[in-house]
Coordinates of C-alpha atoms in Angstrom, one line a residue:
Chain A
M84 CA -49.8 -25.6 9.7
P85 CA -46.7 -27.3 8.3
L86 CA -43.6 -25.3 7.6
P87 CA -43.3 -24.5 3.9
E88 CA -40.6 -27.0 2.9
P89 CA -38.1 -25.3 0.5
S90 CA -37.5 -27.1 -2.8
V91 CA -33.7 -27.4 -2.8
S92 CA -31.4 -29.1 -5.2
K93 CA -29.0 -29.8 -2.3
W94 CA -28.5 -29.1 1.4
L95 CA -25.1 -28.0 2.6
N96 CA -24.0 -28.2 6.2
A97 CA -26.7 -30.8 6.7
D98 CA -27.7 -34.4 6.0
P99 CA -29.0 -34.9 2.4
D100 CA -32.5 -35.6 3.8
F101 CA -32.6 -32.6 6.0
A102 CA -36.0 -30.9 6.1
L103 CA -37.5 -28.0 8.0
A104 CA -40.1 -30.5 9.3
K105 CA -37.4 -32.0 11.5
L106 CA -37.1 -28.7 13.4
R107 CA -40.8 -28.8 14.4
G108 CA -41.4 -27.4 17.8
R109 CA -38.6 -24.8 17.5
P110 CA -38.9 -21.3 16.0
V111 CA -37.2 -21.2 12.6
L112 CA -35.5 -18.3 11.0
L113 CA -35.3 -18.9 7.3
H114 CA -32.8 -16.6 5.6
A115 CA -33.1 -16.2 1.8
F116 CA -29.8 -14.8 0.5
Q117 CA -27.4 -14.6 -2.4
M118 CA -23.7 -14.7 -1.8
L119 CA -23.0 -11.8 -4.1
C120 CA -25.8 -9.6 -2.6
P121 CA -24.0 -6.8 -0.6
G122 CA -26.9 -6.3 1.8
C123 CA -26.8 -10.1 2.6
V124 CA -23.1 -10.2 3.1
Q125 CA -22.4 -6.9 4.8
H126 CA -25.5 -6.8 7.1
A127 CA -27.6 -9.9 7.3
L128 CA -24.9 -12.6 7.6
P129 CA -22.9 -11.0 10.4
Q130 CA -26.2 -10.3 12.2
L131 CA -27.2 -14.0 12.0
Q132 CA -23.8 -15.0 13.3
R133 CA -24.2 -12.7 16.3
L134 CA -27.7 -14.3 16.7
A135 CA -26.4 -17.8 16.4
R136 CA -23.9 -17.2 19.3
L137 CA -26.8 -16.1 21.6
D138 CA -28.1 -19.6 21.7
T139 CA -31.8 -18.7 21.7
G140 CA -33.3 -22.0 20.8
C141 CA -34.3 -20.7 17.4
A142 CA -33.0 -22.7 14.3
I143 CA -31.3 -20.7 11.6
V144 CA -31.5 -22.0 8.1
G145 CA -30.2 -20.4 4.9
L146 CA -31.7 -20.6 1.5
H147 CA -29.5 -19.6 -1.4
T148 CA -32.0 -18.1 -3.8
V149 CA -30.0 -17.2 -6.9
F150 CA -32.0 -15.0 -9.2
E151 CA -29.2 -13.1 -10.9
H152 CA -25.6 -13.9 -12.0
H153 CA -26.6 -17.6 -12.2
D154 CA -23.3 -18.5 -13.8
A155 CA -21.3 -17.0 -11.0
M156 CA -23.2 -18.1 -7.9
T157 CA -22.6 -21.9 -8.3
E158 CA -22.4 -24.6 -5.8
P159 CA -18.6 -24.7 -5.6
V160 CA -18.4 -21.0 -5.1
L161 CA -21.1 -21.2 -2.4
R162 CA -19.2 -23.9 -0.6
A163 CA -16.1 -21.7 -0.6
F164 CA -18.2 -18.8 0.6
L165 CA -19.7 -20.8 3.5
H166 CA -16.3 -22.0 4.5
E167 CA -14.7 -18.6 4.5
N168 CA -17.7 -17.1 6.4
R169 CA -17.7 -20.0 8.9
I170 CA -21.4 -20.6 8.3
T171 CA -22.3 -23.9 10.0
Y172 CA -26.1 -23.8 9.9
P173 CA -27.9 -25.7 7.1
V174 CA -28.0 -23.9 3.8
G175 CA -30.2 -25.1 1.0
I176 CA -29.7 -24.3 -2.7
D177 CA -33.0 -23.2 -4.0
A178 CA -33.8 -25.4 -7.0
A179 CA -33.2 -23.6 -10.3
I180 CA -35.7 -23.9 -13.1
A181 CA -34.3 -24.1 -16.6
G182 CA -35.0 -20.9 -18.5
Q183 CA -36.4 -19.2 -15.5
R184 CA -34.8 -16.3 -13.6
L185 CA -36.4 -17.1 -10.2
P186 CA -35.6 -20.4 -8.4
T187 CA -38.5 -22.6 -7.3
T188 CA -38.9 -21.7 -3.6
M189 CA -38.4 -18.0 -4.1
A190 CA -41.2 -18.0 -6.7
R191 CA -43.5 -20.2 -4.7
L192 CA -43.1 -18.1 -1.5
R193 CA -43.2 -14.9 -3.5
L194 CA -40.0 -13.6 -1.9
P195 CA -39.3 -10.1 -3.2
G196 CA -35.5 -10.3 -3.3
T197 CA -32.6 -10.7 -1.0
P198 CA -32.0 -10.6 1.9
T199 CA -35.5 -11.8 3.0
L200 CA -36.0 -13.2 6.5
L201 CA -38.9 -15.4 7.4
L202 CA -39.7 -16.3 11.0
F203 CA -41.9 -19.3 11.8
D204 CA -43.1 -20.1 15.3
G205 CA -42.9 -23.6 16.8
D206 CA -46.2 -24.6 15.2
G207 CA -44.9 -23.8 11.7
D208 CA -46.8 -20.6 11.2
E209 CA -45.1 -17.7 9.5
R210 CA -45.0 -14.8 11.9
C211 CA -42.7 -12.3 10.3
R212 CA -41.3 -11.6 6.9
H213 CA -38.8 -8.9 6.2
F214 CA -37.2 -7.9 3.0
G215 CA -34.0 -5.9 3.2
P216 CA -31.8 -5.0 6.2
I217 CA -33.5 -5.2 9.6
D218 CA -31.9 -3.7 12.6
D219 CA -30.8 -5.8 15.6
L220 CA -33.4 -4.4 18.0
A221 CA -36.3 -5.1 15.6
L222 CA -35.0 -8.6 14.8
G223 CA -34.6 -9.4 18.5
L224 CA -38.1 -8.2 19.3
A225 CA -39.6 -10.2 16.4
L226 CA -37.8 -13.4 17.3
G227 CA -38.2 -12.9 21.1
R228 CA -42.0 -13.0 20.6
L229 CA -41.7 -16.5 19.4
L230 CA -39.6 -17.8 22.3
P231 CA -41.0 -18.9 25.6
M232 CA -40.8 -16.5 28.6
R233 CA -38.2 -17.6 31.0
Chain B
M184 CA 10.9 5.9 -6.8
P185 CA 8.4 4.3 -9.2
L186 CA 5.2 2.8 -8.0
P187 CA 5.5 -0.9 -7.8
E188 CA 3.5 -1.9 -10.9
P189 CA 1.3 -4.9 -10.1
S190 CA 1.6 -7.9 -12.4
V191 CA -2.0 -8.5 -13.5
S192 CA -3.5 -10.9 -15.9
K193 CA -6.3 -8.3 -16.6
W194 CA -7.6 -5.0 -15.5
L195 CA -11.3 -4.6 -14.9
N196 CA -13.0 -1.2 -14.8
A197 CA -10.0 0.3 -16.7
D198 CA -8.4 0.3 -20.1
P199 CA -6.3 -2.8 -20.9
D200 CA -3.1 -0.8 -20.7
F201 CA -3.9 0.8 -17.4
A202 CA -0.9 1.1 -15.1
L203 CA -0.3 2.8 -11.7
A204 CA 2.4 4.9 -13.4
K205 CA -0.5 6.8 -15.1
L206 CA -1.6 8.0 -11.6
R207 CA 1.8 9.6 -10.9
G208 CA 1.5 12.8 -8.9
R209 CA -1.5 11.6 -6.9
P210 CA -1.5 9.5 -3.8
V211 CA -2.6 5.9 -4.5
L212 CA -4.4 3.5 -2.2
L213 CA -3.8 0.0 -3.4
H214 CA -6.2 -2.5 -1.9
A215 CA -5.3 -6.2 -2.0
F216 CA -8.5 -8.2 -1.5
Q217 CA -10.3 -11.4 -2.2
M218 CA -14.0 -11.5 -3.0
L219 CA -14.6 -14.3 -0.6
C220 CA -12.6 -12.8 2.3
P221 CA -15.1 -11.7 5.0
G222 CA -12.9 -8.9 6.3
C223 CA -12.5 -7.5 2.8
V224 CA -16.2 -7.6 2.0
Q225 CA -17.7 -6.6 5.3
H226 CA -15.2 -4.0 6.4
A227 CA -12.7 -2.8 3.8
L228 CA -14.9 -2.5 0.7
P229 CA -17.7 -0.4 2.4
Q230 CA -14.9 1.7 3.9
L231 CA -13.3 2.3 0.5
Q232 CA -16.7 3.2 -1.0
R233 CA -17.2 5.8 1.8
L234 CA -13.7 7.1 1.0
A235 CA -14.4 7.2 -2.7
R236 CA -17.4 9.5 -2.1
L237 CA -15.3 12.0 -0.2
D238 CA -13.4 13.0 -3.3
T239 CA -10.0 13.4 -1.7
G240 CA -7.8 13.3 -4.8
C241 CA -6.4 9.9 -3.9
A242 CA -6.7 7.2 -6.5
I243 CA -8.2 3.9 -5.3
V244 CA -7.1 0.7 -7.1
G245 CA -8.1 -2.8 -6.2
L246 CA -5.9 -5.9 -6.6
H247 CA -7.6 -9.3 -6.5
T248 CA -4.9 -11.4 -4.9
V249 CA -6.4 -14.9 -5.0
F250 CA -4.4 -17.3 -2.7
E251 CA -7.1 -19.7 -1.7
H252 CA -10.3 -21.2 -3.3
H253 CA -8.7 -20.5 -6.8
D254 CA -11.4 -22.4 -8.5
A255 CA -14.2 -20.3 -7.0
M256 CA -12.7 -16.8 -7.3
T257 CA -12.6 -16.6 -11.1
E258 CA -12.8 -13.7 -13.4
P259 CA -16.6 -14.1 -14.2
V260 CA -17.4 -14.3 -10.5
L261 CA -15.3 -11.3 -9.8
R262 CA -17.1 -9.4 -12.6
A263 CA -20.4 -10.2 -11.0
F264 CA -19.1 -9.2 -7.6
L265 CA -17.8 -5.8 -8.8
H266 CA -21.1 -5.2 -10.5
E267 CA -23.2 -6.1 -7.4
N268 CA -21.0 -4.0 -5.2
R269 CA -20.9 -1.1 -7.6
I270 CA -17.2 -0.9 -7.6
T271 CA -16.1 1.4 -10.3
Y272 CA -12.4 2.0 -9.6
P273 CA -9.8 -0.1 -11.5
V274 CA -9.3 -3.6 -10.2
G275 CA -6.4 -5.8 -11.4
I276 CA -6.4 -9.6 -11.3
D277 CA -3.1 -10.5 -9.7
A278 CA -1.4 -12.9 -12.1
A279 CA -1.7 -16.5 -11.0
I280 CA 1.4 -18.8 -11.3
A281 CA 0.7 -22.4 -12.3
G282 CA 1.2 -24.7 -9.3
Q283 CA 1.7 -21.8 -6.9
R284 CA -0.7 -20.8 -4.2
L285 CA 0.3 -17.1 -4.1
P286 CA -0.2 -14.9 -7.1
T287 CA 2.7 -12.9 -8.6
T288 CA 2.3 -9.5 -7.1
M289 CA 1.2 -10.7 -3.7
A290 CA 4.4 -12.8 -3.5
R291 CA 6.7 -10.1 -4.9
L292 CA 5.3 -7.4 -2.5
R293 CA 5.3 -9.9 0.4
L294 CA 1.6 -9.1 1.2
P295 CA 0.7 -11.1 4.3
G296 CA -2.9 -11.8 3.4
T297 CA -6.2 -9.9 2.7
P298 CA -7.2 -7.2 3.1
T299 CA -4.0 -5.4 2.8
L300 CA -3.9 -1.7 2.2
L301 CA -0.9 0.1 0.7
L302 CA -0.6 3.9 0.5
F303 CA 1.8 5.5 -1.9
D304 CA 2.5 9.2 -1.9
G305 CA 2.5 11.3 -5.1
D306 CA 6.1 10.5 -5.6
G307 CA 5.4 6.7 -5.7
D308 CA 6.9 6.0 -2.2
E309 CA 5.1 3.5 0.0
R310 CA 4.1 5.4 3.1
C311 CA 1.7 3.0 4.9
R312 CA 1.0 -0.7 4.7
H313 CA -1.8 -2.3 6.8
F314 CA -2.9 -5.9 7.0
G315 CA -6.4 -6.5 8.4
P316 CA -9.2 -4.1 9.2
I317 CA -8.2 -0.5 9.8
D318 CA -10.6 1.9 11.5
D319 CA -11.9 4.9 9.7
L320 CA -10.0 7.4 11.9
A321 CA -6.6 5.7 11.4
L322 CA -7.2 5.4 7.6
G323 CA -8.2 9.0 7.3
L324 CA -5.1 10.1 9.3
A325 CA -2.8 8.0 7.2
L326 CA -4.2 9.2 3.9
G327 CA -4.6 12.8 5.0
R328 CA -0.8 13.0 5.7
L329 CA -0.3 12.3 1.9
L330 CA -2.7 15.0 0.8
P331 CA -1.8 18.7 0.4
M332 CA -2.9 21.1 3.1
R333 CA -5.8 23.2 1.9
Chain C
M195 CA -1.1 34.2 12.4
P196 CA -1.6 33.7 16.1
L197 CA -4.0 31.1 17.3
P198 CA -7.2 32.8 18.5
E199 CA -6.8 32.7 22.2
P200 CA -10.1 31.7 23.9
S201 CA -11.4 34.0 26.6
V202 CA -12.0 31.6 29.5
S203 CA -13.0 32.2 33.0
K204 CA -11.0 29.1 34.1
W205 CA -8.9 26.3 32.6
L206 CA -9.6 22.7 33.9
N207 CA -7.1 19.9 33.5
A208 CA -4.4 22.6 32.9
D209 CA -2.3 25.2 34.7
P210 CA -4.2 28.4 35.4
D211 CA -2.0 30.3 32.9
F212 CA -2.5 27.7 30.1
A213 CA -2.9 29.3 26.6
L214 CA -3.1 27.9 23.1
A215 CA 0.0 29.9 22.3
K216 CA 1.9 27.4 24.3
L217 CA 1.0 24.7 21.8
R218 CA 2.6 26.7 18.9
G219 CA 4.1 24.4 16.4
R220 CA 1.6 21.6 16.8
P221 CA -1.7 21.3 15.1
V222 CA -4.5 22.1 17.5
L223 CA -8.1 20.7 17.6
L224 CA -10.3 23.0 19.5
H225 CA -13.6 21.4 20.5
A226 CA -16.5 23.7 21.5
F227 CA -19.0 21.6 23.4
Q228 CA -21.7 21.7 26.1
M229 CA -21.9 18.8 28.6
L230 CA -25.7 18.6 28.1
C231 CA -25.5 18.6 24.3
P232 CA -26.4 15.1 23.1
G233 CA -24.4 15.3 19.9
C234 CA -21.3 16.4 21.9
V235 CA -21.6 13.6 24.4
Q236 CA -22.8 10.7 22.3
H237 CA -20.7 11.4 19.2
A238 CA -17.9 14.0 19.5
L239 CA -16.5 13.1 22.9
P240 CA -16.0 9.4 22.3
Q241 CA -14.5 10.3 18.9
L242 CA -12.0 12.6 20.4
Q243 CA -11.1 10.0 23.0
R244 CA -10.4 7.5 20.2
L245 CA -8.3 10.2 18.5
A246 CA -6.4 11.0 21.7
R247 CA -5.4 7.4 22.0
L248 CA -3.9 7.4 18.5
D249 CA -1.1 9.8 19.6
T250 CA -1.0 11.9 16.4
G251 CA 0.9 14.8 17.7
C252 CA -2.2 17.0 17.5
A253 CA -3.2 18.8 20.7
I254 CA -6.8 18.5 21.8
V255 CA -8.4 21.3 23.7
G256 CA -12.0 21.6 24.9
L257 CA -14.0 24.8 25.2
H258 CA -17.2 24.6 27.3
T259 CA -19.4 27.2 25.5
V260 CA -22.5 27.3 27.5
F261 CA -25.3 29.1 25.6
E262 CA -28.3 27.4 27.1
H263 CA -29.3 26.0 30.5
H264 CA -26.7 28.3 32.1
D265 CA -27.9 27.4 35.6
A266 CA -27.4 23.7 35.0
M267 CA -24.0 23.6 33.2
T268 CA -21.9 25.1 36.0
E269 CA -18.3 24.5 36.9
P270 CA -18.9 21.9 39.6
V271 CA -21.1 19.9 37.2
L272 CA -18.5 20.2 34.5
R273 CA -15.8 19.0 36.8
A274 CA -17.9 15.9 37.6
F275 CA -18.6 15.4 33.9
L276 CA -14.9 15.5 33.0
H277 CA -14.1 13.1 35.8
E278 CA -16.7 10.6 34.8
N279 CA -15.8 10.8 31.1
R280 CA -12.0 10.6 32.0
I281 CA -11.3 13.7 29.9
T282 CA -7.7 14.7 30.6
Y283 CA -7.0 17.2 28.0
P284 CA -7.3 20.9 28.9
V285 CA -10.9 22.3 28.9
G286 CA -11.5 26.0 29.1
I287 CA -14.8 27.5 30.4
D288 CA -15.8 30.1 27.9
A289 CA -16.3 33.3 29.8
A290 CA -19.9 34.2 30.3
I291 CA -21.2 37.7 29.8
A292 CA -23.8 38.9 32.2
G293 CA -27.2 39.2 30.5
Q294 CA -25.9 37.6 27.3
R295 CA -26.9 34.2 26.1
L296 CA -23.6 33.5 24.2
P297 CA -20.3 33.3 26.0
T298 CA -17.4 35.5 24.9
T299 CA -15.3 33.2 22.7
M300 CA -18.3 31.6 21.0
A301 CA -19.6 35.0 20.0
R302 CA -16.2 36.3 18.9
L303 CA -15.4 33.3 16.8
R304 CA -19.0 33.2 15.5
L305 CA -19.4 29.5 16.4
P306 CA -22.8 28.4 15.2
G307 CA -23.6 25.9 18.1
T308 CA -22.2 22.7 19.6
P309 CA -20.4 20.6 18.8
T310 CA -18.1 22.7 16.7
L311 CA -14.6 21.5 15.8
L312 CA -11.8 23.9 14.7
L313 CA -8.5 22.7 13.4
F314 CA -5.5 24.9 13.4
D315 CA -2.2 24.0 11.7
G316 CA 1.2 24.4 13.4
D317 CA 1.3 28.0 12.3
G318 CA -1.9 28.9 14.0
D319 CA -4.0 29.2 10.9
E320 CA -7.6 27.9 11.0
R321 CA -7.8 25.1 8.4
C322 CA -11.1 23.4 9.1
R323 CA -14.3 24.3 11.0
H324 CA -17.1 21.8 11.3
F325 CA -20.4 22.2 13.1
G326 CA -22.3 19.1 14.1
P327 CA -21.2 15.5 14.0
I328 CA -18.3 14.7 11.6
D329 CA -17.6 11.1 10.7
D330 CA -14.3 9.4 11.6
L331 CA -13.0 9.2 8.1
A332 CA -13.6 12.9 7.3
L333 CA -12.0 14.0 10.7
G334 CA -9.0 11.8 10.1
L335 CA -8.5 13.2 6.6
A336 CA -8.9 16.8 7.8
L337 CA -6.5 16.3 10.6
G338 CA -4.0 14.2 8.7
R339 CA -3.5 17.0 6.2
L340 CA -2.1 19.1 9.0
L341 CA 0.4 16.4 10.1
P342 CA 3.8 15.8 8.6
M343 CA 4.3 12.9 6.2
R344 CA 6.1 10.1 7.9
Chain D
M18 CA -46.5 -10.3 42.4
P19 CA -46.7 -6.5 42.5
L20 CA -44.2 -4.4 40.6
P21 CA -41.6 -3.1 43.1
E22 CA -42.6 0.5 43.4
P23 CA -39.6 2.8 43.4
S24 CA -39.3 5.3 46.2
V25 CA -38.9 8.5 44.4
S26 CA -38.7 12.1 45.7
K27 CA -40.3 13.3 42.5
W28 CA -41.6 12.1 39.1
L29 CA -40.6 14.1 36.0
N30 CA -42.5 13.7 32.8
A31 CA -45.5 12.3 34.7
D32 CA -48.3 13.2 37.1
P33 CA -47.1 13.6 40.7
D34 CA -49.0 10.5 41.7
F35 CA -47.5 8.3 39.0
A36 CA -46.8 4.7 40.0
L37 CA -45.6 1.6 38.2
A38 CA -48.8 -0.1 39.4
K39 CA -50.7 2.1 36.9
L40 CA -48.9 0.2 34.1
R41 CA -50.1 -3.2 35.3
G42 CA -50.8 -5.5 32.4
R43 CA -48.0 -4.1 30.2
P44 CA -44.3 -5.2 30.3
V45 CA -42.2 -2.5 32.0
L46 CA -38.6 -1.6 31.3
L47 CA -37.2 0.2 34.3
H48 CA -33.9 1.9 33.5
A49 CA -31.7 2.9 36.4
F50 CA -29.3 5.6 35.2
Q51 CA -27.2 8.6 36.2
M52 CA -27.0 11.6 33.9
L53 CA -23.2 11.8 34.2
C54 CA -22.6 8.1 33.7
P55 CA -21.0 7.7 30.2
G56 CA -22.4 4.2 29.6
C57 CA -25.9 5.5 30.3
V58 CA -25.6 8.5 28.1
Q59 CA -23.6 7.1 25.2
H60 CA -25.2 3.7 25.0
A61 CA -28.3 3.0 27.0
L62 CA -30.3 6.3 26.4
P63 CA -29.9 6.3 22.6
Q64 CA -30.9 2.6 22.7
L65 CA -34.0 3.3 24.7
Q66 CA -35.0 6.0 22.4
R67 CA -34.7 3.7 19.4
L68 CA -36.8 1.2 21.4
A69 CA -39.4 3.9 22.2
R70 CA -39.9 4.6 18.5
L71 CA -40.7 1.0 17.8
D72 CA -43.9 1.1 19.7
T73 CA -43.7 -2.3 21.3
G74 CA -46.4 -1.9 24.0
C75 CA -43.7 -2.0 26.6
A76 CA -43.6 0.9 29.1
I77 CA -40.2 2.6 29.6
V78 CA -39.6 4.3 32.9
G79 CA -36.4 5.9 34.0
L80 CA -35.0 6.0 37.6
H81 CA -32.3 8.5 38.4
T82 CA -30.2 6.7 41.0
V83 CA -27.6 9.1 42.0
F84 CA -24.9 7.4 44.0
E85 CA -21.9 9.7 43.2
H86 CA -21.4 13.4 42.5
H87 CA -24.6 14.1 44.4
D88 CA -24.0 17.9 44.4
A89 CA -23.8 17.9 40.6
M90 CA -26.7 15.6 39.6
T91 CA -29.5 17.7 41.0
E92 CA -33.1 18.1 39.9
P93 CA -32.6 21.2 37.8
V94 CA -29.6 19.7 36.0
L95 CA -31.6 16.5 35.4
R96 CA -34.5 18.6 34.0
A97 CA -32.2 20.3 31.5
F98 CA -30.7 16.9 30.7
L99 CA -34.1 15.4 29.9
H100 CA -35.1 18.4 27.8
E101 CA -31.9 18.3 25.8
N102 CA -32.1 14.5 25.2
R103 CA -35.9 14.8 24.4
I104 CA -36.7 12.1 26.9
T105 CA -40.5 12.1 27.4
Y106 CA -41.1 8.9 29.3
P107 CA -41.5 9.1 33.1
V108 CA -38.3 9.5 35.1
G109 CA -38.3 9.2 38.9
I110 CA -35.7 10.7 41.1
D111 CA -34.6 7.9 43.4
A112 CA -35.1 9.2 47.0
A113 CA -31.7 10.2 48.6
I114 CA -31.1 9.3 52.2
A115 CA -29.2 11.9 54.2
G116 CA -25.6 10.7 54.9
Q117 CA -26.0 7.7 52.6
R118 CA -24.2 7.2 49.3
L119 CA -26.9 5.0 47.8
P120 CA -30.4 6.2 47.2
T121 CA -33.4 4.3 48.6
T122 CA -34.6 2.2 45.7
M123 CA -31.1 1.4 44.4
A124 CA -30.3 0.0 47.9
R125 CA -33.6 -1.8 48.3
L126 CA -33.4 -3.5 44.8
R127 CA -29.7 -4.1 45.2
L128 CA -28.8 -2.5 41.9
P129 CA -25.1 -2.9 41.3
G130 CA -24.5 0.4 39.5
T131 CA -25.6 2.2 36.3
P132 CA -26.9 1.6 33.8
T133 CA -29.1 -1.2 35.1
L134 CA -32.0 -2.4 33.2
L135 CA -34.9 -4.4 34.7
L136 CA -37.7 -6.0 32.7
F137 CA -41.0 -6.9 34.3
D138 CA -43.7 -8.9 32.6
G139 CA -47.3 -7.8 32.5
D140 CA -47.9 -9.7 35.8
G141 CA -45.2 -7.6 37.6
D142 CA -42.6 -10.3 37.8
E143 CA -39.0 -9.4 37.2
R144 CA -37.8 -11.4 34.2
C145 CA -34.5 -9.8 33.3
R146 CA -31.9 -7.7 35.1
H147 CA -28.8 -6.5 33.3
F148 CA -26.0 -4.3 34.6
G149 CA -23.9 -2.4 32.0
P150 CA -24.3 -2.1 28.3
I151 CA -26.5 -4.6 26.6
D152 CA -26.5 -5.0 22.8
D153 CA -29.6 -4.4 20.7
L154 CA -30.1 -8.0 19.7
A155 CA -30.0 -9.3 23.3
L156 CA -32.3 -6.5 24.5
G157 CA -34.8 -7.1 21.7
L158 CA -34.8 -10.9 22.5
A159 CA -35.3 -10.3 26.2
L160 CA -38.1 -7.8 25.7
G161 CA -39.7 -9.8 22.9
R162 CA -40.2 -12.8 25.2
L163 CA -42.5 -10.6 27.3
L164 CA -44.6 -9.5 24.5
P165 CA -47.6 -11.4 23.0
M166 CA -47.0 -13.2 19.8
R167 CA -48.7 -11.4 16.9

């Protein structure tokens, strides 16, 4: 099954034609977040940065799913945010729909809010979906199941 | 000695004519921060919110000292940030100076960066200044010294 | 008011004639604990060791108040425990009473269990008593109130 | 390959004839610890108890490998320790050898100290060995690799 390709208005930290399809074969952690969401900033982002340093073979991809404070969470502010937080993995801006509160991908994948974490195995199948903070042990277990034994 | 009154372009979460002088007699914790500073958001703000819940008699006041990413950390974004983080104590916007990187109060008080925490006793004297993360035990001790025995 | 002198069968990490009275003039943190009490070992002891490193002027004194598993929590085991945990402040063994579950000082001071923390100011007056885990911020505030402003 | 069966003088929290072989088919986490080892008590044990609550299908087995303070870390003290810490998984007492500092299994498996964590997959092969504290994310990842995808 193909990875559900996010509909983004722009990719940051990646080539313009970046797509999840290019990660095929690796587990993918897709992280839906908003830069003004406290649970995202205080818990999920530092956790993903700890994870990124462990070099697991899993690809981490962010999705900025703005569904509130649309006027505040704009692309220039997001760029400054990524810079200050030293986030270097690809982050897509979920495509806004004029007059709609929810952005495209968030609505299509029925994400309940932020932070939401989705894990896909190397075949592109969704294996885990978690809304809200997840503790390190549970995240490690969920992701480890998708990695090869070594 | 009078409390050093911040030069702010606007007070949020407070009357327009708010001033530190109005807190005279109480210890004051002045917190210089930037909303895109990771150490401020991940460490200092949750810590101040734990402190606020302890009802110590100390007044907490924020000072948004933007010295980088001036175009991103604007008043509307700060308002959304305070709302999302449920910050209800007064927050002043340190007055920017055209063509200068440092805002007025930050330059005048020679604050080295963010987060910087300043503690003033009930007489308005600065008793503690700390740049960077401070752990809970050290913060409690520093602030407790300014509170009456009970 | 004099500090309530514990009735101990032996002082470890101190001269045999050690007494709280000798600390007069300094705030004293008296920590009633048991070496097999999980809350004492996992929370309170590491916290006190962080506190000890901050060099506050407060004296830390342990009191081993065995009220369960009397056959297990003996002096030789306590000595090994103090050695392994690198506890160097004075620790008194609360004097057991034959046929009684509670040791002498624990009963006299009506301590509800372990860990219990008692704070005395420099005049020997009890200023704070806390049963169970106390977080770092609250402990710092309680102790800071007993220290001189600086 | 068969699981390396510990040489124990007694199993606690298990039938007298308990053996790792009986767990065949499940991943096994073998935890070598000492009840007076601060890293074991403050870090590893609470971590294993969090893990036990997650119901992963992995079997947790403790091994009390006393190599210091032999006179203090005796069976009755260990029994009180397990009771107070509410440890309900099987714990073997690594068989002491008269005149030797290291107990039998610790020497045979060349364990470097405590805490040491060994992970075996469902076929009995050792897949991970870690001496000292391991953080939750790394432990979850290492263990997750041994669990079936779901």
